[in-house]
Short mmCIF file of C-alpha atoms and ligand atoms in Angstrom, two decimals:
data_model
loop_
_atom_site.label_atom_id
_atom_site.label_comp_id
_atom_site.label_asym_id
_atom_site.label_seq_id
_atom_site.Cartn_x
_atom_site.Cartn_y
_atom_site.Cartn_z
CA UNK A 1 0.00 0.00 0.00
CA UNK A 2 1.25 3.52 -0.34
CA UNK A 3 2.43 5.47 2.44
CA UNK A 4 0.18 7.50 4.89
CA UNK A 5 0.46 11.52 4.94
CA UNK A 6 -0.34 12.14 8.35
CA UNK A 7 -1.59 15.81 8.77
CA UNK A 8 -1.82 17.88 12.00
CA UNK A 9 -4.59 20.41 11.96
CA UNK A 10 -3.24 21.44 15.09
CA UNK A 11 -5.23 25.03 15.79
CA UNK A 12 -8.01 25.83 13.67
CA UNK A 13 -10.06 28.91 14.14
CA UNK A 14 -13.24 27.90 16.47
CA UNK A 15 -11.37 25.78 18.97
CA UNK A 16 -10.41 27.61 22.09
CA UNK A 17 -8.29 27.04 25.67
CA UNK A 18 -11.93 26.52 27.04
CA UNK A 19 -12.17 23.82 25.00
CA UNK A 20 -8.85 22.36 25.64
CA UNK A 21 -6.38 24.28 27.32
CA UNK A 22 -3.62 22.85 25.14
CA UNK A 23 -4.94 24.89 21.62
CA UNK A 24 -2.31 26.53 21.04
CA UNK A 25 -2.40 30.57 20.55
CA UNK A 26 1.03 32.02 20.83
CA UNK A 27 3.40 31.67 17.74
CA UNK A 28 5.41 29.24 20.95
CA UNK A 29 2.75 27.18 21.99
CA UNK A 30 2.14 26.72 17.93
CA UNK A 31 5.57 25.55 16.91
CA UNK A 32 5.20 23.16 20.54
CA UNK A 33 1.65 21.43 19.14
CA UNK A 34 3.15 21.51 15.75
CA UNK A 35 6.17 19.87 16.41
CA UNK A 36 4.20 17.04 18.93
CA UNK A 37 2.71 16.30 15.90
CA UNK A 38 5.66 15.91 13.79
CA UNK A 39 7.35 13.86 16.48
CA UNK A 40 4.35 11.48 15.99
CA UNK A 41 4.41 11.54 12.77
CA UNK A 42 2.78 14.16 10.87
CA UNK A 43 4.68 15.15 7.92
CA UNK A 44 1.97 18.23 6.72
CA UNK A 45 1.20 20.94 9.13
CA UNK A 46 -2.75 22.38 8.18
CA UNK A 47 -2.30 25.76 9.77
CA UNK A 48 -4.50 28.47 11.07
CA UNK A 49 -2.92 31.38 13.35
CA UNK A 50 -4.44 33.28 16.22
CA UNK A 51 -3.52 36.33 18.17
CA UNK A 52 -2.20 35.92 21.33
CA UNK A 53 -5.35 36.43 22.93
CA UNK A 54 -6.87 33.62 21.20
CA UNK A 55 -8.78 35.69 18.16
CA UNK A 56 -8.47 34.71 14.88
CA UNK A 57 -6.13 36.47 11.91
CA UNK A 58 -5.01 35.88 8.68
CA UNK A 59 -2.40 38.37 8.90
CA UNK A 60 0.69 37.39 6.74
CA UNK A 61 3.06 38.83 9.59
CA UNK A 62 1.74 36.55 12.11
CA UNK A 63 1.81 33.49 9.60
CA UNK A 64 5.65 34.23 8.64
CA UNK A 65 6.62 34.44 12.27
CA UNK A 66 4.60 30.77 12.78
CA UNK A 67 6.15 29.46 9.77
CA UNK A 68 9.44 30.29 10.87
CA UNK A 69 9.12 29.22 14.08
CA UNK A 70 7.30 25.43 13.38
CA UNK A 71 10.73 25.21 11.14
CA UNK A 72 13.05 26.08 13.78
CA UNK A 73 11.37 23.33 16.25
CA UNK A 74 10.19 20.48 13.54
CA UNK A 75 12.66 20.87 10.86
CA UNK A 76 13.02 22.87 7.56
CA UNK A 77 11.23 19.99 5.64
CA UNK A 78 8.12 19.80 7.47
CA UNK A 79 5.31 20.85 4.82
CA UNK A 80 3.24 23.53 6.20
CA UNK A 81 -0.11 24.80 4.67
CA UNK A 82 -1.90 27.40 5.44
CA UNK A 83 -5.61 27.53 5.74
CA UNK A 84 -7.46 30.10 3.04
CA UNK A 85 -10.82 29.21 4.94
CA UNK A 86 -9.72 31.53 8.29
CA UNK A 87 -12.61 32.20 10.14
CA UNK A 88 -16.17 32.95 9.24
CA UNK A 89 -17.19 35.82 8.23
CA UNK A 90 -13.52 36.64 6.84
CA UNK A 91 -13.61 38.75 3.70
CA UNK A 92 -12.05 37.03 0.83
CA UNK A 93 -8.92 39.49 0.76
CA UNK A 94 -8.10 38.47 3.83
CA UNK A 95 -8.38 34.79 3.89
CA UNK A 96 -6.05 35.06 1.05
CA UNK A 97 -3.57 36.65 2.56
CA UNK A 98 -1.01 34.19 3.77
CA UNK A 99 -0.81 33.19 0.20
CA UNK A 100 1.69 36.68 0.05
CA UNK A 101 4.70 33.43 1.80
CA UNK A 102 4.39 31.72 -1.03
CA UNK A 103 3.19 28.11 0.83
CA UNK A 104 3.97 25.09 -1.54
CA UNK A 105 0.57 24.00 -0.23
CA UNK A 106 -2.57 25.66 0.98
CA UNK A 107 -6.25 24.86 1.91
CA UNK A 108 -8.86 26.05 -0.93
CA UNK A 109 -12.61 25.28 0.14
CA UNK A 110 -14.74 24.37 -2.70
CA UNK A 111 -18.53 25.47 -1.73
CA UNK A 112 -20.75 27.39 0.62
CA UNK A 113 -22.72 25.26 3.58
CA UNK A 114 -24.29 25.82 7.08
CA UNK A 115 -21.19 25.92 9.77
CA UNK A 116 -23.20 24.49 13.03
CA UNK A 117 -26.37 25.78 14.31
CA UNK A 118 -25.84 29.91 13.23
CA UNK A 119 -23.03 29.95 10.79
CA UNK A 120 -22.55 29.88 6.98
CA UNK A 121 -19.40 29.14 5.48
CA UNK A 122 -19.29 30.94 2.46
CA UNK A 123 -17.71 30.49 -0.87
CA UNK A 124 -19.05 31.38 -3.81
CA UNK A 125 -18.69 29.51 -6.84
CA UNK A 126 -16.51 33.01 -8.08
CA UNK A 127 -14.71 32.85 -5.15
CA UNK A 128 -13.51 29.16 -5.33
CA UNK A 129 -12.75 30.04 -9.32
CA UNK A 130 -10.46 32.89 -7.76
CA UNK A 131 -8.91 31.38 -4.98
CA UNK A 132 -7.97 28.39 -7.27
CA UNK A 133 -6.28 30.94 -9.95
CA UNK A 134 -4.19 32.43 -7.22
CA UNK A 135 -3.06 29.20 -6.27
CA UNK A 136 -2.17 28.41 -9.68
CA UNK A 137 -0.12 32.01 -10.28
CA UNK A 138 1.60 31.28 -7.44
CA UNK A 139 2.78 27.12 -7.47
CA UNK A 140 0.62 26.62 -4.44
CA UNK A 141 -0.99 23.17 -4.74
CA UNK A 142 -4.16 23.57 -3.31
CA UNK A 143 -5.97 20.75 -0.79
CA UNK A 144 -9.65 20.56 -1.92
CA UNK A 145 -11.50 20.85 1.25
CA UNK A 146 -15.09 19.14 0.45
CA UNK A 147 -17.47 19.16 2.85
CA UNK A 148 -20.24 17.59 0.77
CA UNK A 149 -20.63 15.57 -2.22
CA UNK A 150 -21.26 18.62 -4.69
CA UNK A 151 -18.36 20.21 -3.34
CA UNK A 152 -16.36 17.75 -5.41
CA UNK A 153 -18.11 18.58 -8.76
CA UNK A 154 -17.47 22.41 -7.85
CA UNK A 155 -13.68 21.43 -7.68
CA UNK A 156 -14.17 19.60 -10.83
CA UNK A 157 -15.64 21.97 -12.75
CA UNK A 158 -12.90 24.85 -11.83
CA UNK A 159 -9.75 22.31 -12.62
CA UNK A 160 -12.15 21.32 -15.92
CA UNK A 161 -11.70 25.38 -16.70
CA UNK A 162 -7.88 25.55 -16.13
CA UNK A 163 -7.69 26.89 -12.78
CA UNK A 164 -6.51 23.73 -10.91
CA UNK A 165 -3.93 21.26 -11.77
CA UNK A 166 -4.13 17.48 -12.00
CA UNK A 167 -3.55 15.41 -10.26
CA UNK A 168 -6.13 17.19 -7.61
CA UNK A 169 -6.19 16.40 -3.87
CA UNK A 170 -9.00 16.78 -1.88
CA UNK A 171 -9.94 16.72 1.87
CA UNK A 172 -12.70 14.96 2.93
CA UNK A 173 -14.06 16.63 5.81
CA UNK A 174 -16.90 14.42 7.03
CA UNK A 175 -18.87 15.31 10.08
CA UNK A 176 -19.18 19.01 10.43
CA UNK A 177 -22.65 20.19 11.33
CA UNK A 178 -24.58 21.07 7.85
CA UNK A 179 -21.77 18.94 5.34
CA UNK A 180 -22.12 15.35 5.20
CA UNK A 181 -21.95 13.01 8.11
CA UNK A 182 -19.15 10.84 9.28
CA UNK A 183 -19.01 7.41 8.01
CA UNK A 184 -17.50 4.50 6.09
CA UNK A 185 -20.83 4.77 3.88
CA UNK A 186 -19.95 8.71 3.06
CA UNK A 187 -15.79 8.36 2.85
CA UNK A 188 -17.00 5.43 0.00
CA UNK A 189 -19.64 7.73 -1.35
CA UNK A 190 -16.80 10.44 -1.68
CA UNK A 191 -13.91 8.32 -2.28
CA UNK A 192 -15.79 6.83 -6.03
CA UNK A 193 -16.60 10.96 -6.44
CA UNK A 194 -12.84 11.56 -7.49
CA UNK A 195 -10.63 11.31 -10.63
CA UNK A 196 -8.87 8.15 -10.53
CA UNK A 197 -5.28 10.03 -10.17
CA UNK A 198 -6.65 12.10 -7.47
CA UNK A 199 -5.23 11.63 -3.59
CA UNK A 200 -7.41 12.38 -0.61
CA UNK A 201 -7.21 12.65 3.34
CA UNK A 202 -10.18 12.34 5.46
CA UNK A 203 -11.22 14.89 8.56
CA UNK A 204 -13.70 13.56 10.39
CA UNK A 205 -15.04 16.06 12.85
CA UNK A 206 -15.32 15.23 17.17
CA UNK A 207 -15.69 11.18 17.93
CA UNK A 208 -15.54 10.60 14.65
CA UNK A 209 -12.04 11.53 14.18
CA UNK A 210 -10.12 8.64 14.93
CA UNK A 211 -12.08 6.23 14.22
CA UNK A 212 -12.73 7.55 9.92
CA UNK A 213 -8.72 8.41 10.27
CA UNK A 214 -8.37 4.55 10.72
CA UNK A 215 -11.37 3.66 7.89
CA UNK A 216 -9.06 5.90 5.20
CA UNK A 217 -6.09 4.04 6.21
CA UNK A 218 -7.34 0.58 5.75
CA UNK A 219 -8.89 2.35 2.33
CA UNK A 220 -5.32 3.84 1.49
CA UNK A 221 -6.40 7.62 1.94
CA UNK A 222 -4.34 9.89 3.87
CA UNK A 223 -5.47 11.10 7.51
CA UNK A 224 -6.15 14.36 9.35
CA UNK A 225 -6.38 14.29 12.87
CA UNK A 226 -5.51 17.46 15.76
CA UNK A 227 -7.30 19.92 17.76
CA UNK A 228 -9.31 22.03 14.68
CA UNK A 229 -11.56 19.05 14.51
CA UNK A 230 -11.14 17.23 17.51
CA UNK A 231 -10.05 17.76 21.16
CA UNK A 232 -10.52 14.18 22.76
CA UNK A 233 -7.96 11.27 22.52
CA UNK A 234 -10.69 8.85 23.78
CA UNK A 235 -14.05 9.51 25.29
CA UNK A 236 -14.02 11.90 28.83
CA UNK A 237 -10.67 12.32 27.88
CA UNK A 238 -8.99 15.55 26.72
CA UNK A 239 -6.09 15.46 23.92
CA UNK A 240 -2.55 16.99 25.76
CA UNK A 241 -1.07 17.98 22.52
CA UNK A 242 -1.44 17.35 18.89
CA UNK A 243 0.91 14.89 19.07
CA UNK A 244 -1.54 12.09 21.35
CA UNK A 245 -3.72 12.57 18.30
CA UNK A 246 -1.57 11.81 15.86
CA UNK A 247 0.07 9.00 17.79
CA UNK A 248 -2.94 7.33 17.71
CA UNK A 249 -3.59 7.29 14.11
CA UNK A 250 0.48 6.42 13.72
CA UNK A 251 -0.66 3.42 15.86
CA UNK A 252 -3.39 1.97 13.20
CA UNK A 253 -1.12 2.42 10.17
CA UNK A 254 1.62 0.62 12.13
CA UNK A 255 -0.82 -2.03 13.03
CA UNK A 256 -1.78 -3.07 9.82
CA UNK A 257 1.21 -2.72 7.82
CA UNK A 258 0.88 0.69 6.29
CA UNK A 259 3.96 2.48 6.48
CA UNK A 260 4.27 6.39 7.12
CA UNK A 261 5.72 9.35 4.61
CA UNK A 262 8.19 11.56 5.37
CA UNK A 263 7.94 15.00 4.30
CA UNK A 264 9.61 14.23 1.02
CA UNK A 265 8.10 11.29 0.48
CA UNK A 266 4.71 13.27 1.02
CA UNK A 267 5.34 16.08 -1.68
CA UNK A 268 6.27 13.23 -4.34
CA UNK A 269 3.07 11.65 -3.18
CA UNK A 270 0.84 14.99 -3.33
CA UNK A 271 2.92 15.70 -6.32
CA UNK A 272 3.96 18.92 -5.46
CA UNK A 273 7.25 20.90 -6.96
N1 KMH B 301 -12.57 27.57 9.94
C1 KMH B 301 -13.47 27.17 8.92
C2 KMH B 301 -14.53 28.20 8.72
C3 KMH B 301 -9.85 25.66 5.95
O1 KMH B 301 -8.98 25.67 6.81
O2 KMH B 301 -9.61 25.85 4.77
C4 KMH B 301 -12.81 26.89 7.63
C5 KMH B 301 -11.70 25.96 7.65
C6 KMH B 301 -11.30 25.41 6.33
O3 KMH B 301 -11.09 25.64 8.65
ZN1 ZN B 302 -8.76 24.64 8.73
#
């Protein structure tokens, strides 16, 4: 089987320290979580920022200093994308803005849905188109976060117009209150959605983190586990760091054979240059 990209989400923007007081905020307790994750095994770092006080920004400043810092704990070849979905209710502008560093890889979300009981995500079809050309411009391979099954023909109607690259990789994010639910029955659904030389992770959101990070193992899909989607390591039981989390999904690859990328190995994988 091919190896496992193991990626940390390790921050996210609706988590907080009330949550779990481990969610990192500071640009030090960031490159900490990230590099517990490494340690584990993570070779991709999905990365939102925060002020110190918690709030979320997509100021490029406050990326480069995280960015430089994750690389002075984890390693210079640790692959670290940025998230373009920030927080919602972000103006497009500024979601794009830590694409100014240049990432080699970076989140682009491909459709609008309800974000828990009062929230819309949005993302206009125009949007996606625009977010996907920037990418493009800049060498940025993008991660095609999909949060529902029409998300996926969104994606492949923009890479049908030019604006995205094959081979495409996607995120499956199941679980998230108003996208499709977690489950072996919706990775499948998803999974025979996508190009045959496409690569995918899976998210899934709260309990079901672990256990559809093991189901796209077995399946030969990538992983996403961390705090952004998931502060429990098992049931009552709050995460310490990133790295429990991704420890645990180290754990299932090891236990049925499936080895784990490096960094390297991972951008050959993802194909990116
Ligand atoms: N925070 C969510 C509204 C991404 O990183 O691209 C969007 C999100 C997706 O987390
Ligand atoms: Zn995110």
């Amino acid at each position: 089987m091919n190896k496992l990209i193991i990626t940390a989400a390790i921050c996210g923007a609706e988590v907080t320290k009330a949550d779990n007081p481990n969610v990192p905020y500071t640009v030090d307790e960031i490159a900490r979580e990230a590099k517990s994750a490494v340690d584990a095994g993570a070779s991709v770092i999905h990365l939102h920022v925060r002020d110190d006080d918690g709030v979320p920004t997509q100021s490029a400043e406050r990326f480069a200093k995280c960015f430089t810092a994750i690389r002075e704990a984890c390693g210079y070849d640790v692959i670290i994308q940025p998230s373009t979905g920030g927080a919602v209710g972000m103006s497009d502008d500024e979601r794009l803005a830590p694409l100014s560093l240049k990432p080699e890889f970076a989140t682009l979300d491909c459709g609008t849905l309800n974000f828990g009981d009062s929230d819309i995500f949005v993302n206009t079809i125009k949007t996606v188109r625009c977010f996907a050309a920037r990418m493009r411009e800049l060498n940025i391979k993008p991660e095609l976060e999909v949060f529902d099954r029409g998300m996926i023909d969104t994606a492949l109607l923009i890479s049908k117009e030019g604006h995205i690259n094959r081979p495409l990789h996607f995120n499956f994010v199941l679980g998230v209150k108003g996208g499709i639910g977690a489950g072996v029955d919706s990775l499948a659904f998803m999974a025979g959605a996508i190009p045959a030389d496409a690569t995918y992770t899976v998210s899934g959101v709260g309990k079901y983190q672990l256990p559809m990070a093991a189901a796209s193992i077995a399946f030969g899909g990538h992983a996403r586990v961390g705090f952004e989607d998931n502060i429990f390591l098992k049931k009552g039981v709050k995460a310490g760091s990133n790295g429990e989390l991704v420890r645990k999904a180290a754990e299932v690859a090891q236990a049925i054979g499936r080895e784990i990328a490096t960094p390297e190995e991972a951008r050959k994988i993802l194909n990116i240059k």
